[in-house]
PDB file of C-alpha atoms and ligand atoms in Angstrom:
ATOM      1  CA  MET A  28       0.000   0.000   0.000  1.00 40.00           C
ATOM      2  CA  VAL A  29       2.744   2.401   1.007  1.00 42.00           C
ATOM      3  CA  THR A  30       4.701   1.341  -2.036  1.00 42.00           C
ATOM      4  CA  LYS A  31       1.892   2.428  -4.321  1.00 42.00           C
ATOM      5  CA  LEU A  32       1.702   5.852  -2.760  1.00 41.00           C
ATOM      6  CA  TRP A  33       5.369   6.489  -3.493  1.00 42.00           C
ATOM      7  CA  ARG A  34       5.085   5.176  -7.008  1.00 41.00           C
ATOM      8  CA  ARG A  35       2.175   7.481  -7.728  1.00 40.00           C
ATOM      9  CA  ARG A  36       4.172  10.557  -6.696  1.00 39.00           C
ATOM     10  CA  LYS A  37       7.238   9.501  -8.641  1.00 40.00           C
ATOM     11  CA  ASP A  38       6.664  11.700 -11.661  1.00 39.00           C
ATOM     12  CA  ALA A  39       5.304  14.636  -9.722  1.00 39.00           C
ATOM     13  CA  GLU A  40       8.450  15.414  -7.723  1.00 47.00           C
ATOM     14  CA  PRO A  41      12.146  15.461  -8.546  1.00 49.00           C
ATOM     15  CA  GLY A  42      14.408  12.638  -7.418  1.00 64.00           C
ATOM     16  CA  ALA A  43      13.877   8.989  -8.110  1.00 70.00           C
ATOM     17  CA  VAL A  44      11.985   6.911  -5.646  1.00 81.00           C
ATOM     18  CA  GLY A  45      10.498   3.592  -6.558  1.00 84.00           C
ATOM     19  CA  PRO A  46       9.053   0.748  -4.554  1.00 93.00           C
ATOM     20  CA  LEU A  47      11.417  -0.352  -1.826  1.00 96.00           C
ATOM     21  CA  ASP A  48      12.814  -3.861  -1.881  1.00 97.00           C
ATOM     22  CA  SER A  49      11.711  -5.270   1.455  1.00 97.00           C
ATOM     23  CA  THR A  50      14.595  -7.752   1.426  1.00 97.00           C
ATOM     24  CA  ARG A  51      17.196  -4.957   1.281  1.00 98.00           C
ATOM     25  CA  ILE A  52      16.098  -2.513   3.949  1.00 98.00           C
ATOM     26  CA  PRO A  53      19.136  -1.019   5.713  1.00 98.00           C
ATOM     27  CA  LEU A  54      19.268  -2.371   9.257  1.00 98.00           C
ATOM     28  CA  HIS A  55      20.879   0.772  10.622  1.00 99.00           C
ATOM     29  CA  ILE A  56      20.549   4.294   9.245  1.00 99.00           C
ATOM     30  CA  ALA A  57      22.552   7.237  10.567  1.00 99.00           C
ATOM     31  CA  ILE A  58      21.422  10.820   9.956  1.00 99.00           C
ATOM     32  CA  ILE A  59      23.310  14.090  10.379  1.00 99.00           C
ATOM     33  CA  MET A  60      20.424  16.453  11.083  1.00 98.00           C
ATOM     34  CA  ASP A  61      22.033  19.482   9.461  1.00 98.00           C
ATOM     35  CA  GLY A  62      20.764  22.736   7.969  1.00 98.00           C
ATOM     36  CA  ASN A  63      18.491  24.027  10.733  1.00 98.00           C
ATOM     37  CA  GLY A  64      20.203  27.404  11.009  1.00 98.00           C
ATOM     38  CA  ARG A  65      20.162  28.056   7.253  1.00 98.00           C
ATOM     39  CA  TRP A  66      16.522  27.037   7.066  1.00 98.00           C
ATOM     40  CA  ALA A  67      15.602  29.682   9.656  1.00 98.00           C
ATOM     41  CA  GLN A  68      17.886  32.370   8.226  1.00 98.00           C
ATOM     42  CA  LYS A  69      16.353  31.932   4.778  1.00 98.00           C
ATOM     43  CA  ARG A  70      13.060  32.862   6.389  1.00 98.00           C
ATOM     44  CA  GLY A  71      14.493  35.838   8.274  1.00 98.00           C
ATOM     45  CA  LEU A  72      14.082  33.984  11.557  1.00 98.00           C
ATOM     46  CA  PRO A  73      16.560  33.343  14.377  1.00 97.00           C
ATOM     47  CA  ARG A  74      18.489  30.074  13.999  1.00 98.00           C
ATOM     48  CA  THR A  75      16.679  28.609  16.997  1.00 98.00           C
ATOM     49  CA  PHE A  76      13.461  28.396  14.974  1.00 98.00           C
ATOM     50  CA  GLY A  77      15.237  25.998  12.679  1.00 98.00           C
ATOM     51  CA  HIS A  78      16.244  23.771  15.576  1.00 98.00           C
ATOM     52  CA  LYS A  79      12.659  23.636  16.781  1.00 98.00           C
ATOM     53  CA  ALA A  80      11.400  22.719  13.309  1.00 98.00           C
ATOM     54  CA  GLY A  81      14.142  20.092  13.048  1.00 98.00           C
ATOM     55  CA  ALA A  82      13.015  18.349  16.226  1.00 97.00           C
ATOM     56  CA  GLU A  83       9.585  17.826  14.682  1.00 97.00           C
ATOM     57  CA  VAL A  84      11.085  16.297  11.571  1.00 98.00           C
ATOM     58  CA  LEU A  85      12.883  13.699  13.666  1.00 98.00           C
ATOM     59  CA  ARG A  86       9.539  12.494  15.017  1.00 96.00           C
ATOM     60  CA  GLU A  87       8.197  11.932  11.483  1.00 97.00           C
ATOM     61  CA  ILE A  88      11.301  10.219  10.201  1.00 98.00           C
ATOM     62  CA  LEU A  89      11.445   7.922  13.209  1.00 98.00           C
ATOM     63  CA  THR A  90       7.865   6.836  12.581  1.00 98.00           C
ATOM     64  CA  ASP A  91       8.601   6.223   8.921  1.00 98.00           C
ATOM     65  CA  ALA A  92      11.803   4.317   9.684  1.00 98.00           C
ATOM     66  CA  ALA A  93       9.918   1.986  12.031  1.00 98.00           C
ATOM     67  CA  GLU A  94       7.239   1.460   9.399  1.00 98.00           C
ATOM     68  CA  ILE A  95       9.807   0.592   6.741  1.00 98.00           C
ATOM     69  CA  GLY A  96      11.454  -1.934   9.051  1.00 98.00           C
ATOM     70  CA  VAL A  97      14.705  -0.155   9.908  1.00 98.00           C
ATOM     71  CA  LYS A  98      16.064  -1.607  13.160  1.00 98.00           C
ATOM     72  CA  VAL A  99      18.346   1.204  14.353  1.00 98.00           C
ATOM     73  CA  LEU A 100      18.243   4.941  13.657  1.00 99.00           C
ATOM     74  CA  THR A 101      21.107   7.098  14.908  1.00 99.00           C
ATOM     75  CA  ALA A 102      20.462  10.832  14.765  1.00 98.00           C
ATOM     76  CA  TYR A 103      23.222  13.405  15.277  1.00 98.00           C
ATOM     77  CA  ALA A 104      21.787  16.251  17.327  1.00 98.00           C
ATOM     78  CA  PHE A 105      24.814  17.965  18.914  1.00 98.00           C
ATOM     79  CA  SER A 106      28.517  17.358  18.347  1.00 98.00           C
ATOM     80  CA  THR A 107      31.461  17.738  20.713  1.00 98.00           C
ATOM     81  CA  GLU A 108      32.364  20.756  18.543  1.00 98.00           C
ATOM     82  CA  ASN A 109      28.934  22.394  18.733  1.00 98.00           C
ATOM     83  CA  TRP A 110      29.882  23.820  22.163  1.00 98.00           C
ATOM     84  CA  ARG A 111      31.783  26.425  20.134  1.00 98.00           C
ATOM     85  CA  ARG A 112      28.507  28.091  19.156  1.00 98.00           C
ATOM     86  CA  PRO A 113      27.169  31.203  20.901  1.00 98.00           C
ATOM     87  CA  SER A 114      26.013  30.363  24.413  1.00 98.00           C
ATOM     88  CA  GLU A 115      22.423  31.406  23.663  1.00 98.00           C
ATOM     89  CA  GLU A 116      22.195  28.851  20.859  1.00 98.00           C
ATOM     90  CA  VAL A 117      23.745  26.130  23.013  1.00 98.00           C
ATOM     91  CA  SER A 118      21.351  26.877  25.898  1.00 98.00           C
ATOM     92  CA  PHE A 119      18.409  26.810  23.523  1.00 98.00           C
ATOM     93  CA  LEU A 120      19.457  23.433  22.190  1.00 98.00           C
ATOM     94  CA  MET A 121      19.899  21.963  25.675  1.00 98.00           C
ATOM     95  CA  GLU A 122      16.442  23.201  26.595  1.00 98.00           C
ATOM     96  CA  LEU A 123      15.072  21.745  23.365  1.00 98.00           C
ATOM     97  CA  PHE A 124      16.517  18.294  24.148  1.00 98.00           C
ATOM     98  CA  SER A 125      14.883  18.443  27.578  1.00 97.00           C
ATOM     99  CA  THR A 126      11.502  19.446  26.159  1.00 96.00           C
ATOM    100  CA  TYR A 127      11.775  16.845  23.406  1.00 96.00           C
ATOM    101  CA  LEU A 128      12.223  14.141  26.022  1.00 96.00           C
ATOM    102  CA  ASP A 129       9.331  15.426  28.067  1.00 94.00           C
ATOM    103  CA  ASN A 130       7.000  15.590  25.093  1.00 94.00           C
ATOM    104  CA  GLU A 131       8.076  12.400  23.386  1.00 96.00           C
ATOM    105  CA  VAL A 132       8.766   9.819  26.034  1.00 97.00           C
ATOM    106  CA  ASP A 133       5.202   8.519  26.361  1.00 98.00           C
ATOM    107  CA  ARG A 134       4.853   8.278  22.610  1.00 97.00           C
ATOM    108  CA  LEU A 135       8.174   6.429  22.384  1.00 98.00           C
ATOM    109  CA  VAL A 136       7.063   3.931  25.019  1.00 98.00           C
ATOM    110  CA  GLU A 137       3.761   3.430  23.226  1.00 98.00           C
ATOM    111  CA  LYS A 138       5.531   2.859  19.904  1.00 98.00           C
ATOM    112  CA  GLN A 139       7.973   0.396  21.480  1.00 98.00           C
ATOM    113  CA  VAL A 140      10.958   2.608  20.590  1.00 98.00           C
ATOM    114  CA  ARG A 141      14.096   1.951  22.581  1.00 98.00           C
ATOM    115  CA  LEU A 142      15.887   5.233  23.161  1.00 98.00           C
ATOM    116  CA  ARG A 143      19.551   5.587  23.974  1.00 98.00           C
ATOM    117  CA  PHE A 144      21.663   8.723  24.244  1.00 98.00           C
ATOM    118  CA  ILE A 145      25.129   8.371  22.857  1.00 98.00           C
ATOM    119  CA  GLY A 146      27.799  10.888  23.740  1.00 98.00           C
ATOM    120  CA  ASN A 147      29.535  12.408  26.692  1.00 96.00           C
ATOM    121  CA  ARG A 148      26.587  13.103  28.953  1.00 95.00           C
ATOM    122  CA  GLN A 149      28.630  14.401  31.925  1.00 96.00           C
ATOM    123  CA  ARG A 150      28.853  17.825  30.312  1.00 96.00           C
ATOM    124  CA  LEU A 151      25.085  18.172  30.048  1.00 98.00           C
ATOM    125  CA  GLY A 152      23.122  19.893  32.814  1.00 96.00           C
ATOM    126  CA  ALA A 153      21.969  17.846  35.814  1.00 97.00           C
ATOM    127  CA  GLU A 154      18.282  18.155  34.896  1.00 96.00           C
ATOM    128  CA  LEU A 155      18.867  17.046  31.304  1.00 97.00           C
ATOM    129  CA  GLN A 156      20.955  14.109  32.516  1.00 98.00           C
ATOM    130  CA  ARG A 157      18.155  13.091  34.839  1.00 97.00           C
ATOM    131  CA  ARG A 158      15.596  13.224  32.036  1.00 97.00           C
ATOM    132  CA  ILE A 159      17.863  11.214  29.750  1.00 98.00           C
ATOM    133  CA  GLU A 160      18.265   8.483  32.343  1.00 98.00           C
ATOM    134  CA  SER A 161      14.569   8.411  33.019  1.00 97.00           C
ATOM    135  CA  ALA A 162      13.673   8.255  29.293  1.00 98.00           C
ATOM    136  CA  GLU A 163      16.187   5.464  28.735  1.00 98.00           C
ATOM    137  CA  GLN A 164      14.741   3.491  31.634  1.00 98.00           C
ATOM    138  CA  LYS A 165      11.159   3.999  30.522  1.00 98.00           C
ATOM    139  CA  THR A 166      11.910   2.844  26.976  1.00 98.00           C
ATOM    140  CA  ALA A 167      14.366   0.085  27.892  1.00 98.00           C
ATOM    141  CA  GLN A 168      11.828  -2.686  27.315  1.00 98.00           C
ATOM    142  CA  GLY A 169      10.916  -1.399  23.828  1.00 98.00           C
ATOM    143  CA  THR A 170      10.947  -4.187  21.285  1.00 98.00           C
ATOM    144  CA  GLY A 171      10.680  -1.949  18.193  1.00 98.00           C
ATOM    145  CA  ILE A 172      13.144   0.378  16.525  1.00 98.00           C
ATOM    146  CA  GLU A 173      16.194   1.559  18.474  1.00 98.00           C
ATOM    147  CA  LEU A 174      16.805   5.297  18.419  1.00 98.00           C
ATOM    148  CA  ASN A 175      20.292   6.497  19.289  1.00 98.00           C
ATOM    149  CA  LEU A 176      20.285  10.228  19.878  1.00 98.00           C
ATOM    150  CA  ALA A 177      23.807  11.598  19.585  1.00 98.00           C
ATOM    151  CA  VAL A 178      24.238  14.555  21.938  1.00 98.00           C
ATOM    152  CA  ASP A 179      27.678  15.914  22.867  1.00 98.00           C
ATOM    153  CA  TYR A 180      28.830  13.141  20.590  1.00 98.00           C
ATOM    154  CA  GLY A 181      32.160  12.989  18.767  1.00 98.00           C
ATOM    155  CA  GLY A 182      33.535   9.978  16.934  1.00 98.00           C
ATOM    156  CA  ARG A 183      37.076  10.685  18.108  1.00 98.00           C
ATOM    157  CA  ALA A 184      36.014  11.076  21.736  1.00 98.00           C
ATOM    158  CA  GLU A 185      34.118   7.808  21.487  1.00 98.00           C
ATOM    159  CA  ILE A 186      37.184   5.950  20.205  1.00 98.00           C
ATOM    160  CA  VAL A 187      39.366   7.505  22.932  1.00 98.00           C
ATOM    161  CA  HIS A 188      36.834   6.363  25.512  1.00 98.00           C
ATOM    162  CA  ALA A 189      36.896   2.832  24.098  1.00 98.00           C
ATOM    163  CA  ALA A 190      40.711   2.844  24.129  1.00 98.00           C
ATOM    164  CA  ARG A 191      40.713   3.853  27.794  1.00 98.00           C
ATOM    165  CA  THR A 192      38.375   1.050  28.774  1.00 98.00           C
ATOM    166  CA  LEU A 193      40.575  -1.397  26.877  1.00 98.00           C
ATOM    167  CA  ALA A 194      43.630  -0.104  28.762  1.00 98.00           C
ATOM    168  CA  GLN A 195      41.788  -0.389  32.078  1.00 98.00           C
ATOM    169  CA  ASP A 196      40.710  -3.945  31.296  1.00 98.00           C
ATOM    170  CA  VAL A 197      44.306  -4.876  30.506  1.00 98.00           C
ATOM    171  CA  LEU A 198      45.446  -3.304  33.797  1.00 98.00           C
ATOM    172  CA  ASP A 199      42.731  -5.238  35.609  1.00 98.00           C
ATOM    173  CA  LYS A 200      43.881  -8.418  33.858  1.00 98.00           C
ATOM    174  CA  GLN A 201      40.488  -8.892  32.253  1.00 97.00           C
ATOM    175  CA  LEU A 202      42.091  -8.839  28.811  1.00 98.00           C
ATOM    176  CA  CYS A 203      45.547  -9.541  27.293  1.00 98.00           C
ATOM    177  CA  ILE A 204      47.004  -7.075  24.804  1.00 98.00           C
ATOM    178  CA  ASP A 205      46.987  -9.805  22.165  1.00 98.00           C
ATOM    179  CA  GLU A 206      43.233 -10.126  22.551  1.00 98.00           C
ATOM    180  CA  ILE A 207      42.618  -6.514  21.509  1.00 98.00           C
ATOM    181  CA  ASP A 208      41.017  -6.660  18.104  1.00 98.00           C
ATOM    182  CA  GLU A 209      38.292  -4.850  16.141  1.00 98.00           C
ATOM    183  CA  ALA A 210      35.502  -6.704  17.911  1.00 98.00           C
ATOM    184  CA  GLN A 211      36.885  -5.831  21.367  1.00 98.00           C
ATOM    185  CA  LEU A 212      37.091  -2.162  20.458  1.00 98.00           C
ATOM    186  CA  ALA A 213      33.715  -2.064  18.708  1.00 98.00           C
ATOM    187  CA  LYS A 214      31.870  -3.485  21.679  1.00 97.00           C
ATOM    188  CA  ARG A 215      33.212  -0.669  23.854  1.00 98.00           C
ATOM    189  CA  LEU A 216      31.702   2.004  21.605  1.00 98.00           C
ATOM    190  CA  PHE A 217      28.338   3.545  22.501  1.00 98.00           C
ATOM    191  CA  THR A 218      26.741   1.513  19.734  1.00 98.00           C
ATOM    192  CA  GLY A 219      27.967  -1.661  21.506  1.00 96.00           C
ATOM    193  CA  ASN A 220      26.452  -4.682  19.837  1.00 89.00           C
ATOM    194  CA  GLN A 221      24.333  -2.802  17.295  1.00 98.00           C
ATOM    195  CA  PRO A 222      25.177  -3.381  13.625  1.00 98.00           C
ATOM    196  CA  ASP A 223      27.204  -0.683  11.844  1.00 98.00           C
ATOM    197  CA  PRO A 224      25.165   1.821   9.831  1.00 98.00           C
ATOM    198  CA  ASP A 225      24.462   0.665   6.287  1.00 98.00           C
ATOM    199  CA  LEU A 226      23.470   4.128   5.159  1.00 98.00           C
ATOM    200  CA  LEU A 227      24.464   7.648   6.215  1.00 99.00           C
ATOM    201  CA  ILE A 228      22.096  10.460   5.239  1.00 98.00           C
ATOM    202  CA  ARG A 229      23.249  14.074   5.360  1.00 98.00           C
ATOM    203  CA  PRO A 230      20.812  16.872   4.571  1.00 98.00           C
ATOM    204  CA  GLY A 231      22.160  20.401   4.148  1.00 98.00           C
ATOM    205  CA  GLY A 232      24.478  19.514   1.272  1.00 98.00           C
ATOM    206  CA  ASP A 233      27.849  19.291   3.034  1.00 98.00           C
ATOM    207  CA  MET A 234      29.977  16.369   1.877  1.00 98.00           C
ATOM    208  CA  ARG A 235      31.620  15.583   5.190  1.00 98.00           C
ATOM    209  CA  ILE A 236      31.197  13.404   8.243  1.00 98.00           C
ATOM    210  CA  SER A 237      31.749  16.097  10.917  1.00 98.00           C
ATOM    211  CA  ASN A 238      33.128  13.651  13.511  1.00 99.00           C
ATOM    212  CA  PHE A 239      30.103  11.358  13.378  1.00 99.00           C
ATOM    213  CA  LEU A 240      30.461   7.580  13.974  1.00 99.00           C
ATOM    214  CA  LEU A 241      34.005   7.519  12.599  1.00 98.00           C
ATOM    215  CA  TRP A 242      34.562   3.864  13.369  1.00 98.00           C
ATOM    216  CA  GLN A 243      31.085   2.591  12.549  1.00 98.00           C
ATOM    217  CA  LEU A 244      30.762   4.306   9.158  1.00 98.00           C
ATOM    218  CA  ALA A 245      33.697   2.379   7.650  1.00 98.00           C
ATOM    219  CA  TYR A 246      31.553   0.814   4.921  1.00 98.00           C
ATOM    220  CA  ALA A 247      28.339   2.853   5.105  1.00 98.00           C
ATOM    221  CA  GLU A 248      26.812   4.089   1.863  1.00 98.00           C
ATOM    222  CA  LEU A 249      26.681   7.896   1.857  1.00 98.00           C
ATOM    223  CA  TRP A 250      23.693   9.892   0.633  1.00 98.00           C
ATOM    224  CA  VAL A 251      23.748  13.696   0.717  1.00 98.00           C
ATOM    225  CA  THR A 252      20.932  16.047  -0.230  1.00 98.00           C
ATOM    226  CA  ASP A 253      20.848  19.849  -0.461  1.00 98.00           C
ATOM    227  CA  THR A 254      17.464  19.771   1.270  1.00 98.00           C
ATOM    228  CA  LEU A 255      17.806  21.279   4.733  1.00 98.00           C
ATOM    229  CA  TRP A 256      16.815  19.093   7.680  1.00 98.00           C
ATOM    230  CA  PRO A 257      13.623  21.009   8.587  1.00 98.00           C
ATOM    231  CA  ASP A 258      12.429  20.457   4.984  1.00 98.00           C
ATOM    232  CA  PHE A 259      13.365  16.785   4.996  1.00 98.00           C
ATOM    233  CA  THR A 260      10.347  14.516   4.554  1.00 98.00           C
ATOM    234  CA  PRO A 261       9.649  10.784   4.600  1.00 98.00           C
ATOM    235  CA  ARG A 262       9.819  11.040   0.821  1.00 97.00           C
ATOM    236  CA  HIS A 263      13.470  12.125   0.988  1.00 98.00           C
ATOM    237  CA  PHE A 264      14.093   9.350   3.469  1.00 98.00           C
ATOM    238  CA  ARG A 265      12.675   6.768   1.100  1.00 98.00           C
ATOM    239  CA  GLN A 266      14.568   8.314  -1.765  1.00 97.00           C
ATOM    240  CA  ALA A 267      17.797   7.704   0.188  1.00 98.00           C
ATOM    241  CA  ILE A 268      16.833   4.108   0.898  1.00 98.00           C
ATOM    242  CA  PHE A 269      15.867   3.585  -2.725  1.00 97.00           C
ATOM    243  CA  ALA A 270      19.254   4.931  -3.852  1.00 97.00           C
ATOM    244  CA  TYR A 271      20.963   2.682  -1.298  1.00 98.00           C
ATOM    245  CA  GLN A 272      19.193  -0.327  -2.764  1.00 98.00           C
ATOM    246  CA  GLN A 273      20.626   0.450  -6.216  1.00 96.00           C
ATOM    247  CA  ARG A 274      24.196   0.485  -4.899  1.00 97.00           C
ATOM    248  CA  GLU A 275      26.570  -2.425  -5.005  1.00 97.00           C
ATOM    249  CA  ARG A 276      28.360  -2.940  -1.715  1.00 97.00           C
ATOM    250  CA  ARG A 277      31.640  -4.741  -2.183  1.00 97.00           C
ATOM    251  CA  PHE A 278      33.342  -4.353   1.213  1.00 97.00           C
ATOM    252  CA  GLY A 279      36.686  -4.479  -0.532  1.00 97.00           C
ATOM    253  CA  GLY A 280      35.806  -7.608  -2.491  1.00 97.00           C
ATOM    254  CA  LEU A 281      34.898  -7.873  -6.146  1.00 95.00           C
ATOM    255  CA  LYS A 282      31.666  -7.268  -7.989  1.00 86.00           C
ATOM    256  CA  THR A 283      29.361 -10.217  -7.532  1.00 76.00           C
ATOM    257  CA  SER A 284      28.905 -12.067 -10.836  1.00 65.00           C
ATOM    258  CA  LYS A 285      25.365 -12.316 -12.052  1.00 56.00           C
TER     259      LYS A 285
HETATM  260  C1  IPE B  19      22.234  21.257  12.730  1.00 61.24           C
HETATM  261  O1  IPE B  19      21.907  22.445  12.101  1.00 61.24           O
HETATM  262  C2  IPE B  19      21.950  21.271  14.203  1.00 61.24           C
HETATM  263  C3  IPE B  19      23.136  21.368  15.029  1.00 61.24           C
HETATM  264  C4  IPE B  19      24.359  21.292  14.619  1.00 61.24           C
HETATM  265  C5  IPE B  19      22.936  21.544  16.441  1.00 61.24           C
HETATM  266  P1  IPE B  19      22.893  23.676  12.073  1.00 61.24           P
HETATM  267  O2  IPE B  19      22.607  24.520  13.278  1.00 61.24           O
HETATM  268  O3  IPE B  19      24.284  23.235  11.926  1.00 61.24           O
HETATM  269  O4  IPE B  19      22.385  24.418  10.783  1.00 61.24           O
HETATM  270  P2  IPE B  19      23.286  25.086   9.667  1.00 61.24           P
HETATM  271  O5  IPE B  19      24.205  24.031   9.155  1.00 61.24           O
HETATM  272  O6  IPE B  19      24.011  26.213  10.313  1.00 61.24           O
HETATM  273  O7  IPE B  19      22.306  25.518   8.640  1.00 61.24           O
HETATM  274  C1  IPE B  20      27.052  18.357  12.362  1.00 61.24           C
HETATM  275  O1  IPE B  20      26.638  19.584  11.878  1.00 61.24           O
HETATM  276  C2  IPE B  20      26.502  18.127  13.738  1.00 61.24           C
HETATM  277  C3  IPE B  20      25.070  17.991  13.835  1.00 61.24           C
HETATM  278  C4  IPE B  20      24.204  18.037  12.863  1.00 61.24           C
HETATM  279  C5  IPE B  20      24.570  17.779  15.141  1.00 61.24           C
HETATM  280  P1  IPE B  20      27.563  20.868  11.983  1.00 61.24           P
HETATM  281  O2  IPE B  20      26.788  21.979  11.404  1.00 61.24           O
HETATM  282  O3  IPE B  20      28.040  21.037  13.380  1.00 61.24           O
HETATM  283  O4  IPE B  20      28.788  20.461  11.070  1.00 61.24           O
HETATM  284  P2  IPE B  20      29.889  21.334  10.342  1.00 61.24           P
HETATM  285  O5  IPE B  20      30.423  22.316  11.354  1.00 61.24           O
HETATM  286  O6  IPE B  20      29.198  22.028   9.221  1.00 61.24           O
HETATM  287  O7  IPE B  20      30.892  20.349   9.875  1.00 61.24           O
HETATM  288 MG1   MG B  21      25.430  22.825  10.274  1.00 61.24          MG
END
C-alpha cells in the first residue's frame, strides 16, 4: 500500500523513488540532522526556529523508519564541537533536548521505541541528565526500533573512551594485549552490539562526516541532499533508501557475478 503511494508521486516530484525492496532494507541508518540554522535564516528567523522545526522532523522520520522496518536509527543532534557556538544557541538546544524528552517519552514507550543517548553526557546539565536516564529506563523494554540520539557526541572522543576502557581492562587483567582486536574495540563504543550503519544520510548539502560515527561508518553508503533538515520529509528518506538499494556494496571484495 505504502509502495503504491510512493510510485504514484514519482513523476510529480524530482528525485527517483520507486518501490522499496523489502529484502534490502538497511538495518541501521545514521542521519546528520544538518541545515536548521540556514533554514531559519532563509526565512528571516533566528536560527533557533530551525532547531525547533528540526526536532519535529525527527519524530516523522522515526515513525517512517519503524514502518519501513529499519532496526536502528542514529540521529546526530549535537557534536562535541557544537559547544563552540554562541552560548544562547547552546542553551536553547539543551532546553530543546529536555523538552523533546518530556514531550516524546510517552509516545516512544507506546511505539515500542528503545531510546539511547550516545555521547559524553557528563557535560550536560543535571536536569537534562536526569531526564535522559529516566527516558532510557522507561523505553528500555521497547521491542521496536532503536533510536540512538547523539548529543555531545564525537567519533574521536568515542574511540578515545573505548581505548581507555581497553587499557583499564588490561590493567585489571580482564584482557591480554593480544586479545585486543576490532571486535573488542567495537563493543566498547556507545553503539555496543548494534550493527554498523548501512546508510548515512546528510541533509544540508555538506559532503563531510563532521566527527560522526568515525569507526562505525567504515563501509556505510553515503547519501547527501541539499534539502535542509527542517524540509526533509519521509519522501526524501525513502529516496535515500531507494538509492541505497541500487548500490553495489563490495566491502573491498569484487563485484558479484550475475
Ligand atoms: C544542525 O543544524 C543542528 C546542530 C548542529 C545543532 P545547524 O545549526 O548546523 O544548521 P546550519 O548548518 O548552520 O544551517
Ligand atoms: C554536524 O553539523 C553536527 C550535527 C548536525 C549535530 P555541523 O553543522 O556542526 O557540522 P559542520 O560544522 O558544518 O561540519
Ligand atoms: Mg550545520
